[in-house]
Amino acid sequence: MPLSLHNTLTRKKEVFAPIDAKKVRMYVCGPTVYDFAHIGNARPVIVFDVLYRLLRHVYGEAHVRYVRNITDVDDKINAAAKANGENIRDLTERTAKEFHADTKALLCLEPDVEPRATEHIAEMIAMIERLIASGHAYEAEKHVLFSVQADKDYGKLSHRNRDEMIAGARVEVAPYKRDAADFVLWKPSPDDLPGWDSPWGRGRPGWHIECSAMSEKHLGPSFDIHGGGLDLIFPHHENEIAQSECAHGGAPFARYWLHNGFLMVEGAKMSKSEGNFRTIRDVLGEAPGEAARFAMLMGHYRDPLDWTSERLMQAIYGLDRFYMALRGIDAAPAAIPVRVLEALDDDLNTPLAIARLYELLGELNTANTTADKARWAGELRAGGLLLGLLQQDSEAWLQGETIDPNEISDAVVKRLEERDWIDEQIRLRLAARQTKNFAEADRIRTDLALKGIILEDGPKGTTWRRAG
RNA sequence: GGCCGGAUGGCAGAGUGGCUAUGCAGAGGACUGCAAAUCCUCGUACCCGAGUUCGAUUCUCGGUUCGGCCUCCA
C-alpha cells in the first residue's frame, strides 16, 4: 500500500509521489525562540518526526532532506528580551538550546538542516528585490509590502478570497498599504531593535519571508512536503506560497501541505490566564519523554487532542506493559511489521499503529516457545521503530532512567546504592521464602512497595520495577 | 458575518454501507504461599432529524454542539 497523505491544498487524501524519489524534501515551521516551548509546540515536532522516519524508511535515509527552521528574529523575541533585561542574542541562543533538549527528550531525530532566520537575511532581501522587480511588491514609507492583488492565486491554500478577508472585522488598514490585505515583507527598525541594512534602509524582515527564503535555499523553489500547525494555514502559509511562487515565476511551491490539529489541556484551550499553560519541560517533569511522545501519538495528528493527566497515565501504563513483555527476551531482528506500516501509510494513522502494537503484544504474551517469543519481541521492537517508541532497554524503562557511570555525581552514587540495597532486600526475601517464613517475605515486599518498588517473582528469579 | 475541521460504548480511540477494532476502567474465571505479570470469558456505541438504499454509525441534506482561523499572532 502506497503512502497517502491528507493535503490541505486539496482537502483530500492523496497518494504521495515525490518530485524526485532520490531526494524527498520536507520543510516544517519550527519554533520562535523566545521562551520554553509548550506542549502544543511539541505536537508538530513529534508528528513530523514520525513522517520523517517513515519517509526515510520508504525512500532510504540518504534520500530524505528534512528542514526545520528556527525563527530568531521576531517582535515577541524583542519584547521578551526587554522584559527580562536580557541580550536578544543570549535569549535566542539559550532558548534554542532548551528547545533542542526538549526534542531530544521526546526522542525526535534531528532535522537535516536547521536554518536560522538571522543567517538568511541576504537571501530574504534578494527575494524581496525580485518580488519588487516583478511587480508583486512595493515600497512604502520604508516598508516593503506584498501586493495581494498582483497574485491571482492568492488564497488557494486557505480557500478564501480577498473580499472574504476584508470582510473580517479585525482588519486594520495601515495608511501606507495599497490594499488592506497586503502584508509586510520588510519593515524599518529603530536603533534599539535588531536591524540590517537594506535597499530600503535599516530594517528587519516580516514574519513570512524567512520561510520562503530558507526553503528556497535548502530545498529549492519546488519541494514535496510543507508542514506545520493548523493555525499557520492562514496567513503564514498562504503568504509563503504567494511570496515563493511569485518570486519563482509561478513555479509551484510545496506540493503537499500537512497541518496538525490543535491541542487543548484538560479540556480547555491552553492559555496563561487559564492557568493550564504547560511547557514541554513541565511535562518532562511528570513523565519520561517516551511517555509524552506515546501520549501524543495516541491521537491522530489532524484531530484535536486533549492533553490530560489521564492520557499521560495511560501512556505510561501502556509502555509498562510493552517493556514488561519485552523484558529478558532476546528479540530477533525483524522488518517493520506490515500491519504497522499499513497504518502509518494511511495518512500517519498513529492511533491505529499503536493498536497494532497491542496486537503484537498479545502475540508475544501468548507465545509458548522461546523462538516464538524472540520473533514477536522482534516484531514489536521493529513496529515501534517508526513511531520512535520501544527502542530502549526494558530495565531502563522499568527501573527509571539509565545511569551513566561516567557521570559521577551524588545523585548517581545514591541511585547505585539504592540499587544495591534493593538487590540485598531481594536476597533476604528469597532466604525467608526458602524457609517458608512468608511473614518476613511479605514484610519485605510491603516495605519495598511503600518505596514504589514492585517485586515480581518469575521463573528466572525475582525482578523489580518502579511503580508507574 | 466568512472559511474550515470534529462529534463513536464509563474514558481514550480506529474503522466500515450489512460481519471482532484496540487500550484503560468494570464483572467473572485460570494461574499464584502472597503479590505482580499473563491468559480466558462478558456488558455498554456510533449527536439529532430527514433523505438515498433491501439495509446507514458509515453516503446526501438540514440542525445541534465543540474547536480552529479570518494579517504581523504557534
mmCIF file with all atom_site columns, N, CA and C in Angstrom, chain A residues 2 11 23 52 55 94 108 111 182 211 214 218 247 250 257 268-269 273 305 321 337 343 392 399 406 409 440:
data_model
loop_
_atom_site.group_PDB
_atom_site.id
_atom_site.type_symbol
_atom_site.label_atom_id
_atom_site.label_alt_id
_atom_site.label_comp_id
_atom_site.label_asym_id
_atom_site.label_entity_id
_atom_site.label_seq_id
_atom_site.pdbx_PDB_ins_code
_atom_site.Cartn_x
_atom_site.Cartn_y
_atom_site.Cartn_z
_atom_site.occupancy
_atom_site.B_iso_or_equiv
_atom_site.pdbx_formal_charge
_atom_site.auth_seq_id
_atom_site.auth_comp_id
_atom_site.auth_asym_id
_atom_site.auth_atom_id
_atom_site.pdbx_PDB_model_num
ATOM 1  N N  . PRO A 1 2   ? 0.603  2.152   -0.917  1.00 0.00 ? 2   PRO A N  1
ATOM 2  C CA . PRO A 1 2   ? 1.445  3.355   -1.004  1.00 0.00 ? 2   PRO A CA 1
ATOM 3  C C  . PRO A 1 2   ? 1.110  4.347   0.111   1.00 0.00 ? 2   PRO A C  1
ATOM 4  N N  . ARG A 1 11  ? -7.676 19.379  0.306   1.00 0.00 ? 11  ARG A N  1
ATOM 5  C CA . ARG A 1 11  ? -8.547 18.857  1.367   1.00 0.00 ? 11  ARG A CA 1
ATOM 6  C C  . ARG A 1 11  ? -8.882 17.392  1.130   1.00 0.00 ? 11  ARG A C  1
ATOM 7  N N  . LYS A 1 23  ? 15.467 12.200  -3.682  1.00 0.00 ? 23  LYS A N  1
ATOM 8  C CA . LYS A 1 23  ? 15.673 13.399  -2.883  1.00 0.00 ? 23  LYS A CA 1
ATOM 9  C C  . LYS A 1 23  ? 14.320 13.942  -2.431  1.00 0.00 ? 23  LYS A C  1
ATOM 10 N N  . TYR A 1 52  ? 9.050  11.886  9.062   1.00 0.00 ? 52  TYR A N  1
ATOM 11 C CA . TYR A 1 52  ? 10.455 11.839  8.637   1.00 0.00 ? 52  TYR A CA 1
ATOM 12 C C  . TYR A 1 52  ? 10.972 10.404  8.708   1.00 0.00 ? 52  TYR A C  1
ATOM 13 N N  . LEU A 1 55  ? 9.356  8.381   5.885   1.00 0.00 ? 55  LEU A N  1
ATOM 14 C CA . LEU A 1 55  ? 9.937  8.709   4.578   1.00 0.00 ? 55  LEU A CA 1
ATOM 15 C C  . LEU A 1 55  ? 11.327 8.088   4.435   1.00 0.00 ? 55  LEU A C  1
ATOM 16 N N  . ARG A 1 94  ? 19.952 30.692  24.110  1.00 0.00 ? 94  ARG A N  1
ATOM 17 C CA . ARG A 1 94  ? 19.547 29.911  25.277  1.00 0.00 ? 94  ARG A CA 1
ATOM 18 C C  . ARG A 1 94  ? 18.252 29.143  24.985  1.00 0.00 ? 94  ARG A C  1
ATOM 19 N N  . CYS A 1 108 ? 13.010 12.679  19.337  1.00 0.00 ? 108 CYS A N  1
ATOM 20 C CA . CYS A 1 108 ? 12.901 13.091  17.940  1.00 0.00 ? 108 CYS A CA 1
ATOM 21 C C  . CYS A 1 108 ? 14.284 13.110  17.297  1.00 0.00 ? 108 CYS A C  1
ATOM 22 N N  . PRO A 1 111 ? 16.549 17.326  12.522  1.00 0.00 ? 111 PRO A N  1
ATOM 23 C CA . PRO A 1 111 ? 16.357 17.574  11.087  1.00 0.00 ? 111 PRO A CA 1
ATOM 24 C C  . PRO A 1 111 ? 17.727 17.595  10.404  1.00 0.00 ? 111 PRO A C  1
ATOM 25 N N  . ASP A 1 182 ? -2.654 43.467  1.922   1.00 0.00 ? 182 ASP A N  1
ATOM 26 C CA . ASP A 1 182 ? -1.205 43.411  1.702   1.00 0.00 ? 182 ASP A CA 1
ATOM 27 C C  . ASP A 1 182 ? -0.479 43.151  3.023   1.00 0.00 ? 182 ASP A C  1
ATOM 28 N N  . CYS A 1 211 ? 10.642 31.911  5.820   1.00 0.00 ? 211 CYS A N  1
ATOM 29 C CA . CYS A 1 211 ? 10.415 30.524  5.405   1.00 0.00 ? 211 CYS A CA 1
ATOM 30 C C  . CYS A 1 211 ? 10.542 30.380  3.893   1.00 0.00 ? 211 CYS A C  1
ATOM 31 N N  . MET A 1 214 ? 14.389 30.581  3.211   1.00 0.00 ? 214 MET A N  1
ATOM 32 C CA . MET A 1 214 ? 15.159 29.441  3.701   1.00 0.00 ? 214 MET A CA 1
ATOM 33 C C  . MET A 1 214 ? 14.790 28.140  3.000   1.00 0.00 ? 214 MET A C  1
ATOM 34 N N  . HIS A 1 218 ? 17.516 25.853  0.913   1.00 0.00 ? 218 HIS A N  1
ATOM 35 C CA . HIS A 1 218 ? 17.874 24.498  1.341   1.00 0.00 ? 218 HIS A CA 1
ATOM 36 C C  . HIS A 1 218 ? 17.116 23.382  0.626   1.00 0.00 ? 218 HIS A C  1
ATOM 37 N N  . ALA A 1 247 ? 7.922  34.825  -6.669  1.00 0.00 ? 247 ALA A N  1
ATOM 38 C CA . ALA A 1 247 ? 9.365  35.037  -6.833  1.00 0.00 ? 247 ALA A CA 1
ATOM 39 C C  . ALA A 1 247 ? 9.970  34.024  -7.793  1.00 0.00 ? 247 ALA A C  1
ATOM 40 N N  . GLY A 1 250 ? 5.971  31.690  -10.837 1.00 0.00 ? 250 GLY A N  1
ATOM 41 C CA . GLY A 1 250 ? 4.784  30.836  -10.857 1.00 0.00 ? 250 GLY A CA 1
ATOM 42 C C  . GLY A 1 250 ? 5.053  29.365  -10.634 1.00 0.00 ? 250 GLY A C  1
ATOM 43 N N  . TRP A 1 257 ? 0.692  19.854  1.549   1.00 0.00 ? 257 TRP A N  1
ATOM 44 C CA . TRP A 1 257 ? 0.654  20.672  2.771   1.00 0.00 ? 257 TRP A CA 1
ATOM 45 C C  . TRP A 1 257 ? 0.003  19.871  3.878   1.00 0.00 ? 257 TRP A C  1
ATOM 46 N N  . ALA A 1 268 ? -9.602 22.353  28.077  1.00 0.00 ? 268 ALA A N  1
ATOM 47 C CA . ALA A 1 268 ? -9.721 23.782  27.824  1.00 0.00 ? 268 ALA A CA 1
ATOM 48 C C  . ALA A 1 268 ? -8.580 24.261  26.939  1.00 0.00 ? 268 ALA A C  1
ATOM 49 N N  . LYS A 1 269 ? -8.827 25.353  26.262  1.00 0.00 ? 269 LYS A N  1
ATOM 50 C CA . LYS A 1 269 ? -7.781 25.948  25.451  1.00 0.00 ? 269 LYS A CA 1
ATOM 51 C C  . LYS A 1 269 ? -6.631 26.349  26.372  1.00 0.00 ? 269 LYS A C  1
ATOM 52 N N  . SER A 1 273 ? -3.565 32.694  31.141  1.00 0.00 ? 273 SER A N  1
ATOM 53 C CA . SER A 1 273 ? -4.566 33.217  32.066  1.00 0.00 ? 273 SER A CA 1
ATOM 54 C C  . SER A 1 273 ? -5.443 32.106  32.646  1.00 0.00 ? 273 SER A C  1
ATOM 55 N N  . LEU A 1 305 ? -6.507 17.350  20.039  1.00 0.00 ? 305 LEU A N  1
ATOM 56 C CA . LEU A 1 305 ? -6.023 16.421  21.060  1.00 0.00 ? 305 LEU A CA 1
ATOM 57 C C  . LEU A 1 305 ? -6.115 17.090  22.432  1.00 0.00 ? 305 LEU A C  1
ATOM 58 N N  . ARG A 1 321 ? 3.508  -2.057  30.103  1.00 0.00 ? 321 ARG A N  1
ATOM 59 C CA . ARG A 1 321 ? 3.111  -3.388  29.603  1.00 0.00 ? 321 ARG A CA 1
ATOM 60 C C  . ARG A 1 321 ? 4.039  -3.861  28.486  1.00 0.00 ? 321 ARG A C  1
ATOM 61 N N  . PRO A 1 337 ? 6.733  -4.537  10.843  1.00 0.00 ? 337 PRO A N  1
ATOM 62 C CA . PRO A 1 337 ? 5.548  -5.342  10.558  1.00 0.00 ? 337 PRO A CA 1
ATOM 63 C C  . PRO A 1 337 ? 4.596  -4.633  9.590   1.00 0.00 ? 337 PRO A C  1
ATOM 64 N N  . ALA A 1 343 ? -0.790 1.054   8.708   1.00 0.00 ? 343 ALA A N  1
ATOM 65 C CA . ALA A 1 343 ? -1.469 2.106   9.476   1.00 0.00 ? 343 ALA A CA 1
ATOM 66 C C  . ALA A 1 343 ? -0.806 3.456   9.222   1.00 0.00 ? 343 ALA A C  1
ATOM 67 N N  . GLN A 1 392 ? 14.211 1.497   23.840  1.00 0.00 ? 392 GLN A N  1
ATOM 68 C CA . GLN A 1 392 ? 15.181 1.428   24.924  1.00 0.00 ? 392 GLN A CA 1
ATOM 69 C C  . GLN A 1 392 ? 15.169 0.078   25.626  1.00 0.00 ? 392 GLN A C  1
ATOM 70 N N  . GLN A 1 399 ? 12.984 0.534   35.579  1.00 0.00 ? 399 GLN A N  1
ATOM 71 C CA . GLN A 1 399 ? 13.652 0.863   36.826  1.00 0.00 ? 399 GLN A CA 1
ATOM 72 C C  . GLN A 1 399 ? 14.063 2.332   36.905  1.00 0.00 ? 399 GLN A C  1
ATOM 73 N N  . ASN A 1 406 ? 29.756 7.151   33.865  1.00 0.00 ? 406 ASN A N  1
ATOM 74 C CA . ASN A 1 406 ? 30.771 8.175   33.635  1.00 0.00 ? 406 ASN A CA 1
ATOM 75 C C  . ASN A 1 406 ? 30.418 9.484   34.328  1.00 0.00 ? 406 ASN A C  1
ATOM 76 N N  . SER A 1 409 ? 28.157 11.749  40.217  1.00 0.00 ? 409 SER A N  1
ATOM 77 C CA . SER A 1 409 ? 27.535 12.813  40.995  1.00 0.00 ? 409 SER A CA 1
ATOM 78 C C  . SER A 1 409 ? 26.907 12.169  42.220  1.00 0.00 ? 409 SER A C  1
ATOM 79 N N  . GLU A 1 440 ? 7.881  -12.790 56.956  1.00 0.00 ? 440 GLU A N  1
ATOM 80 C CA . GLU A 1 440 ? 9.045  -11.937 56.729  1.00 0.00 ? 440 GLU A CA 1
ATOM 81 C C  . GLU A 1 440 ? 9.145  -11.564 55.241  1.00 0.00 ? 440 GLU A C  1
#
